Structure formats: structure tokens, C-alpha cells
């Protein structure tokens, strides 16, 4: 009995390690695909790089939550990370579409930060409605769900909050910073 218990523990650790590696591979593949998609869609690497930076922020927050909460890493972790990436990138694309639209409408001399601020203000109602609707649903799943659902719902709540923060407070401003650097280089060459 002692040997079988030890063998079982070794097997569990090996499976957990393999799950962690698969989770990281899945997240990396998802992030690379999103980078390519945004780069192609917006025809600008600055949009893509700022989105990926914000996605890394979301992954770090949720991973940190897993570590602090001591939630075991398993198939739920993979599903949670990929769900959060999808939610966050969706919000990011909505705001980037508005930024691109406003950048075309506003005079080219307008500081890029002002373009980002206007775009976020215009998307704020949609962001609040979408986030509250999603959070109410996930919180209900956490309160009324069984333990396996709770194990999924709690990190999702953290990820949604992190994703909304990054989509509204990181993405656009990183893009604005990169755009201003590009403008400064053009002005220095001229």
C-alpha cells in the first residue's frame, strides 16, 4: 500500500507537470495567433504589440491568482486562461476599431492620447454593460455551482476584471506611446 501511494503521487505530479506544459503551449499558440490576427486586421504592428502586452498582463494576473489561491493547475486552468484571452482580446479589438476610426476623423496633429481617451469614452457604455452582464452570470455560477464550476468561475471573475482593465487602461495608451515615438522619429528625420 505504501509503494502504490508513492507511485500514485509520482504519477499525479507527472500528469500535473504535463498539464502545466500543455497549458503554457496552448496560451503561447493563442497569443501568437492573436498577434498575427491583429497585425493583419489593423495593418499595424503597434496595435498588435500593445494588445499582446496587455494579454501578458492578464495572463500574469490570473496566474498570480492561481498561485496565491493555491488552486491546482489542470484542464480547468487551460480553459480558464484561453477564455480570459478570448474575452480580453474581444474588448481590445472593439476599442482598437474605435481608435482607428477616430484617428482617421480627428486632425492628424491631434495627440494620440486624446484619440485614445475619446475612443475609450465612446466605448465605455458598451464596456460597462458587457462586463456587468458577464460578471453577474459568472458570479451566479460561482455562488450556485458545484465545486468544479467554482474552480473555473473564480479565476474567470479575476480574469474578466483584469481583461477589462487592460483593454481600457493599457492597450490604447501603449499604442499612443508607440505612435508618438513614430511621429517623433519622422519629425527628427524631416
Short mmCIF file of N, CA, C and O in Angstrom, two decimals, residues 46-136:
data_model
loop_
_atom_site.label_atom_id
_atom_site.label_comp_id
_atom_site.label_asym_id
_atom_site.label_seq_id
_atom_site.Cartn_x
_atom_site.Cartn_y
_atom_site.Cartn_z
N UNK A 46 2.01 48.14 -34.19
CA UNK A 46 1.85 48.82 -32.90
C UNK A 46 0.55 48.40 -32.22
O UNK A 46 0.50 48.27 -31.00
N UNK A 47 -0.50 48.22 -32.97
CA UNK A 47 -1.75 47.70 -32.40
C UNK A 47 -1.51 46.31 -31.83
O UNK A 47 -1.92 45.99 -30.72
N UNK A 48 -0.87 45.47 -32.62
CA UNK A 48 -0.65 44.08 -32.21
C UNK A 48 0.24 43.99 -30.99
O UNK A 48 -0.06 43.26 -30.04
N UNK A 49 1.32 44.75 -30.97
CA UNK A 49 2.25 44.66 -29.84
C UNK A 49 1.63 45.19 -28.55
O UNK A 49 1.85 44.64 -27.48
N UNK A 50 0.83 46.25 -28.65
CA UNK A 50 0.18 46.75 -27.43
C UNK A 50 -0.88 45.78 -26.93
O UNK A 50 -1.04 45.59 -25.72
N UNK A 51 -1.58 45.12 -27.84
CA UNK A 51 -2.57 44.11 -27.43
C UNK A 51 -1.89 42.93 -26.74
O UNK A 51 -2.38 42.43 -25.72
N UNK A 52 -0.78 42.48 -27.27
CA UNK A 52 -0.08 41.34 -26.69
C UNK A 52 0.48 41.70 -25.32
O UNK A 52 0.44 40.89 -24.39
N UNK A 53 0.97 42.91 -25.16
CA UNK A 53 1.45 43.35 -23.85
C UNK A 53 0.33 43.29 -22.82
O UNK A 53 0.52 42.80 -21.70
N UNK A 54 -0.84 43.74 -23.21
CA UNK A 54 -1.98 43.70 -22.29
C UNK A 54 -2.42 42.26 -22.02
O UNK A 54 -2.81 41.93 -20.89
N UNK A 55 -2.36 41.40 -23.03
CA UNK A 55 -2.71 39.99 -22.80
C UNK A 55 -1.73 39.33 -21.82
O UNK A 55 -2.13 38.53 -20.98
N UNK A 56 -0.46 39.69 -21.93
CA UNK A 56 0.53 39.17 -20.98
C UNK A 56 0.20 39.65 -19.56
O UNK A 56 0.36 38.89 -18.59
N UNK A 57 -0.28 40.87 -19.45
CA UNK A 57 -0.73 41.40 -18.15
C UNK A 57 -1.85 40.53 -17.60
O UNK A 57 -1.83 40.14 -16.42
N UNK A 58 -2.83 40.22 -18.43
CA UNK A 58 -3.97 39.41 -17.99
C UNK A 58 -3.53 38.02 -17.57
O UNK A 58 -3.98 37.49 -16.54
N UNK A 59 -2.65 37.42 -18.35
CA UNK A 59 -2.15 36.08 -18.01
C UNK A 59 -1.40 36.12 -16.68
O UNK A 59 -1.58 35.25 -15.83
N UNK A 60 -0.58 37.14 -16.48
CA UNK A 60 0.19 37.25 -15.23
C UNK A 60 -0.73 37.43 -14.03
O UNK A 60 -0.51 36.82 -12.98
N UNK A 61 -1.77 38.23 -14.18
CA UNK A 61 -2.71 38.46 -13.07
C UNK A 61 -3.42 37.15 -12.70
O UNK A 61 -3.50 36.78 -11.53
N UNK A 62 -3.93 36.45 -13.69
CA UNK A 62 -4.67 35.21 -13.41
C UNK A 62 -3.72 34.13 -12.89
O UNK A 62 -4.06 33.40 -11.95
N UNK A 63 -2.54 34.04 -13.47
CA UNK A 63 -1.58 33.05 -12.99
C UNK A 63 -1.18 33.37 -11.54
O UNK A 63 -1.09 32.48 -10.70
N UNK A 64 -0.97 34.65 -11.25
CA UNK A 64 -0.68 35.06 -9.88
C UNK A 64 -1.82 34.72 -8.93
O UNK A 64 -1.59 34.29 -7.79
N UNK A 65 -3.05 34.87 -9.41
CA UNK A 65 -4.21 34.50 -8.60
C UNK A 65 -4.20 33.00 -8.31
O UNK A 65 -4.48 32.58 -7.19
N UNK A 66 -3.88 32.19 -9.32
CA UNK A 66 -3.78 30.74 -9.11
C UNK A 66 -2.72 30.42 -8.06
O UNK A 66 -2.93 29.58 -7.20
N UNK A 67 -1.60 31.10 -8.13
CA UNK A 67 -0.51 30.84 -7.19
C UNK A 67 -0.91 31.24 -5.77
O UNK A 67 -0.75 30.47 -4.82
N UNK A 68 -1.43 32.46 -5.62
CA UNK A 68 -1.81 32.96 -4.29
C UNK A 68 -2.94 32.12 -3.70
O UNK A 68 -2.93 31.82 -2.50
N UNK A 69 -3.90 31.75 -4.52
CA UNK A 69 -5.05 30.96 -4.05
C UNK A 69 -4.73 29.49 -3.89
O UNK A 69 -5.54 28.74 -3.36
N UNK A 70 -3.60 29.05 -4.41
CA UNK A 70 -3.17 27.66 -4.36
C UNK A 70 -4.19 26.73 -5.03
O UNK A 70 -4.48 25.65 -4.54
N UNK A 71 -4.72 27.20 -6.15
CA UNK A 71 -5.62 26.38 -6.95
C UNK A 71 -4.75 25.51 -7.83
O UNK A 71 -3.80 25.99 -8.45
N UNK A 72 -5.06 24.23 -7.89
CA UNK A 72 -4.24 23.31 -8.68
C UNK A 72 -4.40 23.59 -10.17
O UNK A 72 -5.46 23.99 -10.63
N UNK A 73 -3.33 23.38 -10.88
CA UNK A 73 -3.32 23.59 -12.32
C UNK A 73 -3.74 22.29 -12.99
O UNK A 73 -3.15 21.25 -12.77
N UNK A 74 -4.78 22.38 -13.79
CA UNK A 74 -5.29 21.21 -14.50
C UNK A 74 -5.95 21.65 -15.79
O UNK A 74 -5.66 22.72 -16.32
N UNK A 75 -6.86 20.84 -16.26
CA UNK A 75 -7.54 21.18 -17.51
C UNK A 75 -8.39 22.43 -17.35
O UNK A 75 -8.57 23.19 -18.31
N UNK A 76 -8.87 22.69 -16.14
CA UNK A 76 -9.63 23.91 -15.87
C UNK A 76 -8.77 25.14 -16.07
O UNK A 76 -9.23 26.16 -16.57
N UNK A 77 -7.51 25.05 -15.70
CA UNK A 77 -6.57 26.16 -15.87
C UNK A 77 -6.43 26.53 -17.34
O UNK A 77 -6.45 27.70 -17.70
N UNK A 78 -6.28 25.53 -18.19
CA UNK A 78 -6.14 25.77 -19.62
C UNK A 78 -7.40 26.46 -20.15
O UNK A 78 -7.32 27.47 -20.86
N UNK A 79 -8.56 25.92 -19.80
CA UNK A 79 -9.82 26.51 -20.26
C UNK A 79 -9.98 27.93 -19.74
O UNK A 79 -10.42 28.83 -20.47
N UNK A 80 -9.60 28.15 -18.50
CA UNK A 80 -9.71 29.47 -17.89
C UNK A 80 -8.82 30.48 -18.61
O UNK A 80 -9.26 31.58 -18.96
N UNK A 81 -7.58 30.13 -18.84
CA UNK A 81 -6.64 31.05 -19.50
C UNK A 81 -7.11 31.38 -20.91
O UNK A 81 -7.09 32.55 -21.32
N UNK A 82 -7.53 30.39 -21.66
CA UNK A 82 -7.95 30.64 -23.03
C UNK A 82 -9.25 31.45 -23.08
O UNK A 82 -9.42 32.31 -23.95
N UNK A 83 -10.14 31.23 -22.12
CA UNK A 83 -11.38 32.01 -22.04
C UNK A 83 -11.06 33.47 -21.76
O UNK A 83 -11.61 34.38 -22.39
N UNK A 84 -10.16 33.71 -20.83
CA UNK A 84 -9.78 35.08 -20.47
C UNK A 84 -9.09 35.77 -21.64
O UNK A 84 -9.35 36.95 -21.92
N UNK A 85 -8.22 35.06 -22.33
CA UNK A 85 -7.56 35.65 -23.51
C UNK A 85 -8.60 36.06 -24.56
O UNK A 85 -8.52 37.13 -25.15
N UNK A 86 -9.55 35.18 -24.79
CA UNK A 86 -10.60 35.49 -25.77
C UNK A 86 -11.45 36.67 -25.36
O UNK A 86 -11.76 37.55 -26.18
N UNK A 87 -11.82 36.74 -24.10
CA UNK A 87 -12.64 37.85 -23.60
C UNK A 87 -11.87 39.16 -23.70
O UNK A 87 -12.38 40.18 -24.17
N UNK A 88 -10.62 39.14 -23.28
CA UNK A 88 -9.81 40.35 -23.28
C UNK A 88 -9.53 40.84 -24.70
O UNK A 88 -9.62 42.04 -24.97
N UNK A 89 -9.23 39.94 -25.61
CA UNK A 89 -8.92 40.36 -26.98
C UNK A 89 -10.16 40.90 -27.67
O UNK A 89 -10.07 41.81 -28.50
N UNK A 90 -11.33 40.39 -27.32
CA UNK A 90 -12.57 40.91 -27.89
C UNK A 90 -12.76 42.37 -27.49
O UNK A 90 -13.05 43.22 -28.34
N UNK A 91 -12.59 42.68 -26.22
CA UNK A 91 -12.71 44.07 -25.76
C UNK A 91 -11.65 44.95 -26.40
O UNK A 91 -11.92 46.09 -26.78
N UNK A 92 -10.47 44.42 -26.54
CA UNK A 92 -9.37 45.16 -27.14
C UNK A 92 -9.68 45.52 -28.59
O UNK A 92 -9.47 46.65 -29.02
N UNK A 93 -10.20 44.58 -29.35
CA UNK A 93 -10.49 44.82 -30.77
C UNK A 93 -11.58 45.87 -30.93
O UNK A 93 -11.50 46.73 -31.81
N UNK A 94 -12.58 45.85 -30.06
CA UNK A 94 -13.64 46.86 -30.12
C UNK A 94 -13.05 48.25 -29.91
O UNK A 94 -13.35 49.19 -30.66
N UNK A 95 -12.18 48.39 -28.93
CA UNK A 95 -11.57 49.69 -28.65
C UNK A 95 -10.60 50.08 -29.76
O UNK A 95 -10.57 51.24 -30.18
N UNK A 96 -9.84 49.13 -30.27
CA UNK A 96 -8.92 49.44 -31.37
C UNK A 96 -9.67 49.88 -32.63
O UNK A 96 -9.21 50.76 -33.35
N UNK A 97 -10.81 49.27 -32.90
CA UNK A 97 -11.61 49.71 -34.04
C UNK A 97 -12.02 51.17 -33.87
O UNK A 97 -11.96 51.96 -34.82
N UNK A 98 -12.43 51.51 -32.66
CA UNK A 98 -12.83 52.90 -32.40
C UNK A 98 -11.64 53.84 -32.48
O UNK A 98 -11.75 54.95 -33.00
N UNK A 99 -10.48 53.41 -31.99
CA UNK A 99 -9.28 54.24 -32.08
C UNK A 99 -8.93 54.49 -33.54
O UNK A 99 -8.64 55.63 -33.94
N UNK A 100 -8.95 53.44 -34.34
CA UNK A 100 -8.62 53.58 -35.77
C UNK A 100 -9.60 54.53 -36.45
O UNK A 100 -9.21 55.39 -37.24
N UNK A 101 -10.88 54.39 -36.12
CA UNK A 101 -11.92 55.25 -36.70
C UNK A 101 -11.71 56.71 -36.30
O UNK A 101 -11.78 57.61 -37.13
N UNK A 102 -11.47 56.93 -35.01
CA UNK A 102 -11.27 58.30 -34.53
C UNK A 102 -9.96 58.91 -35.03
O UNK A 102 -9.88 60.12 -35.24
N UNK A 103 -8.94 58.10 -35.20
CA UNK A 103 -7.67 58.61 -35.71
C UNK A 103 -7.84 59.13 -37.13
O UNK A 103 -7.16 60.09 -37.53
N UNK A 104 -8.73 58.52 -37.89
CA UNK A 104 -8.99 58.99 -39.26
C UNK A 104 -9.83 60.27 -39.26
O UNK A 104 -9.65 61.13 -40.10
N UNK A 105 -10.79 60.35 -38.33
CA UNK A 105 -11.69 61.50 -38.26
C UNK A 105 -11.02 62.75 -37.71
O UNK A 105 -11.27 63.84 -38.19
N UNK A 106 -10.21 62.57 -36.68
CA UNK A 106 -9.61 63.71 -35.99
C UNK A 106 -8.41 64.23 -36.78
O UNK A 106 -7.79 63.47 -37.54
N UNK A 107 -8.08 65.51 -36.61
CA UNK A 107 -6.91 66.05 -37.32
C UNK A 107 -5.65 65.25 -36.98
O UNK A 107 -5.49 64.76 -35.86
N UNK A 108 -4.77 65.13 -37.96
CA UNK A 108 -3.57 64.32 -37.74
C UNK A 108 -2.65 64.92 -36.69
O UNK A 108 -1.80 64.21 -36.14
N UNK A 109 -2.81 66.19 -36.39
CA UNK A 109 -1.97 66.83 -35.36
C UNK A 109 -2.46 66.52 -33.94
O UNK A 109 -1.78 66.83 -32.97
N UNK A 110 -3.64 65.92 -33.82
CA UNK A 110 -4.20 65.59 -32.50
C UNK A 110 -3.29 64.59 -31.79
O UNK A 110 -2.91 63.58 -32.38
N UNK A 111 -2.94 64.89 -30.54
CA UNK A 111 -2.13 63.90 -29.80
C UNK A 111 -2.85 62.55 -29.74
O UNK A 111 -4.07 62.49 -29.58
N UNK A 112 -2.10 61.50 -29.90
CA UNK A 112 -2.68 60.16 -29.92
C UNK A 112 -3.38 59.81 -28.61
O UNK A 112 -4.35 59.06 -28.60
N UNK A 113 -2.91 60.35 -27.51
CA UNK A 113 -3.56 60.09 -26.21
C UNK A 113 -4.98 60.64 -26.23
O UNK A 113 -5.90 60.01 -25.68
N UNK A 114 -5.19 61.79 -26.87
CA UNK A 114 -6.54 62.35 -26.98
C UNK A 114 -7.45 61.46 -27.82
O UNK A 114 -8.63 61.31 -27.54
N UNK A 115 -6.88 60.86 -28.86
CA UNK A 115 -7.65 59.92 -29.70
C UNK A 115 -8.06 58.72 -28.85
O UNK A 115 -9.21 58.27 -28.90
N UNK A 116 -7.12 58.20 -28.05
CA UNK A 116 -7.41 57.04 -27.20
C UNK A 116 -8.47 57.40 -26.15
O UNK A 116 -9.42 56.64 -25.94
N UNK A 117 -8.31 58.55 -25.51
CA UNK A 117 -9.28 58.97 -24.48
C UNK A 117 -10.69 59.07 -25.07
O UNK A 117 -11.66 58.58 -24.48
N UNK A 118 -10.80 59.69 -26.23
CA UNK A 118 -12.12 59.83 -26.87
C UNK A 118 -12.69 58.45 -27.22
O UNK A 118 -13.88 58.19 -27.02
N UNK A 119 -11.86 57.57 -27.73
CA UNK A 119 -12.31 56.24 -28.13
C UNK A 119 -12.79 55.43 -26.92
O UNK A 119 -13.82 54.76 -27.00
N UNK A 120 -12.06 55.50 -25.84
CA UNK A 120 -12.47 54.77 -24.63
C UNK A 120 -13.77 55.33 -24.08
O UNK A 120 -14.66 54.57 -23.68
N UNK A 121 -13.92 56.66 -24.09
CA UNK A 121 -15.18 57.27 -23.63
C UNK A 121 -16.35 56.80 -24.47
O UNK A 121 -17.43 56.52 -23.96
N UNK A 122 -16.14 56.71 -25.79
CA UNK A 122 -17.22 56.28 -26.68
C UNK A 122 -17.58 54.81 -26.48
O UNK A 122 -18.71 54.41 -26.72
N UNK A 123 -16.65 54.00 -26.04
CA UNK A 123 -16.89 52.57 -25.82
C UNK A 123 -17.29 52.25 -24.38
O UNK A 123 -17.60 51.10 -24.08
N UNK A 124 -17.25 53.24 -23.51
CA UNK A 124 -17.44 52.97 -22.08
C UNK A 124 -18.79 52.33 -21.76
O UNK A 124 -18.86 51.40 -20.96
N UNK A 125 -19.86 52.81 -22.37
CA UNK A 125 -21.19 52.23 -22.11
C UNK A 125 -21.24 50.76 -22.48
O UNK A 125 -21.72 49.92 -21.71
N UNK A 126 -20.71 50.42 -23.65
CA UNK A 126 -20.66 49.03 -24.09
C UNK A 126 -19.82 48.19 -23.15
O UNK A 126 -20.19 47.09 -22.78
N UNK A 127 -18.67 48.74 -22.74
CA UNK A 127 -17.77 48.01 -21.85
C UNK A 127 -18.45 47.71 -20.52
O UNK A 127 -18.37 46.58 -20.02
N UNK A 128 -19.10 48.71 -19.95
CA UNK A 128 -19.77 48.53 -18.65
C UNK A 128 -20.88 47.50 -18.77
O UNK A 128 -20.99 46.58 -17.94
N UNK A 129 -21.72 47.63 -19.80
CA UNK A 129 -22.83 46.68 -19.97
C UNK A 129 -22.34 45.26 -20.18
O UNK A 129 -22.86 44.31 -19.57
N UNK A 130 -21.37 45.09 -21.03
CA UNK A 130 -20.85 43.75 -21.31
C UNK A 130 -20.21 43.14 -20.07
O UNK A 130 -20.44 41.98 -19.74
N UNK A 131 -19.41 43.94 -19.37
CA UNK A 131 -18.71 43.43 -18.20
C UNK A 131 -19.68 43.07 -17.08
O UNK A 131 -19.56 42.00 -16.47
N UNK A 132 -20.64 43.94 -16.81
CA UNK A 132 -21.60 43.64 -15.74
C UNK A 132 -22.44 42.42 -16.07
O UNK A 132 -22.68 41.57 -15.19
N UNK A 133 -22.88 42.30 -17.30
CA UNK A 133 -23.67 41.14 -17.70
C UNK A 133 -22.87 39.85 -17.52
O UNK A 133 -23.37 38.86 -16.98
N UNK A 134 -21.64 39.88 -17.97
CA UNK A 134 -20.79 38.70 -17.85
C UNK A 134 -20.50 38.39 -16.39
O UNK A 134 -20.57 37.22 -15.96
N UNK A 135 -20.16 39.42 -15.61
CA UNK A 135 -19.83 39.19 -14.20
C UNK A 135 -21.03 38.65 -13.40
O UNK A 135 -20.86 37.78 -12.55
N UNK A 136 -22.22 39.18 -13.67
CA UNK A 136 -23.40 38.67 -12.96
C UNK A 136 -23.58 37.18 -13.23
O UNK A 136 -23.82 36.39 -12.31
#
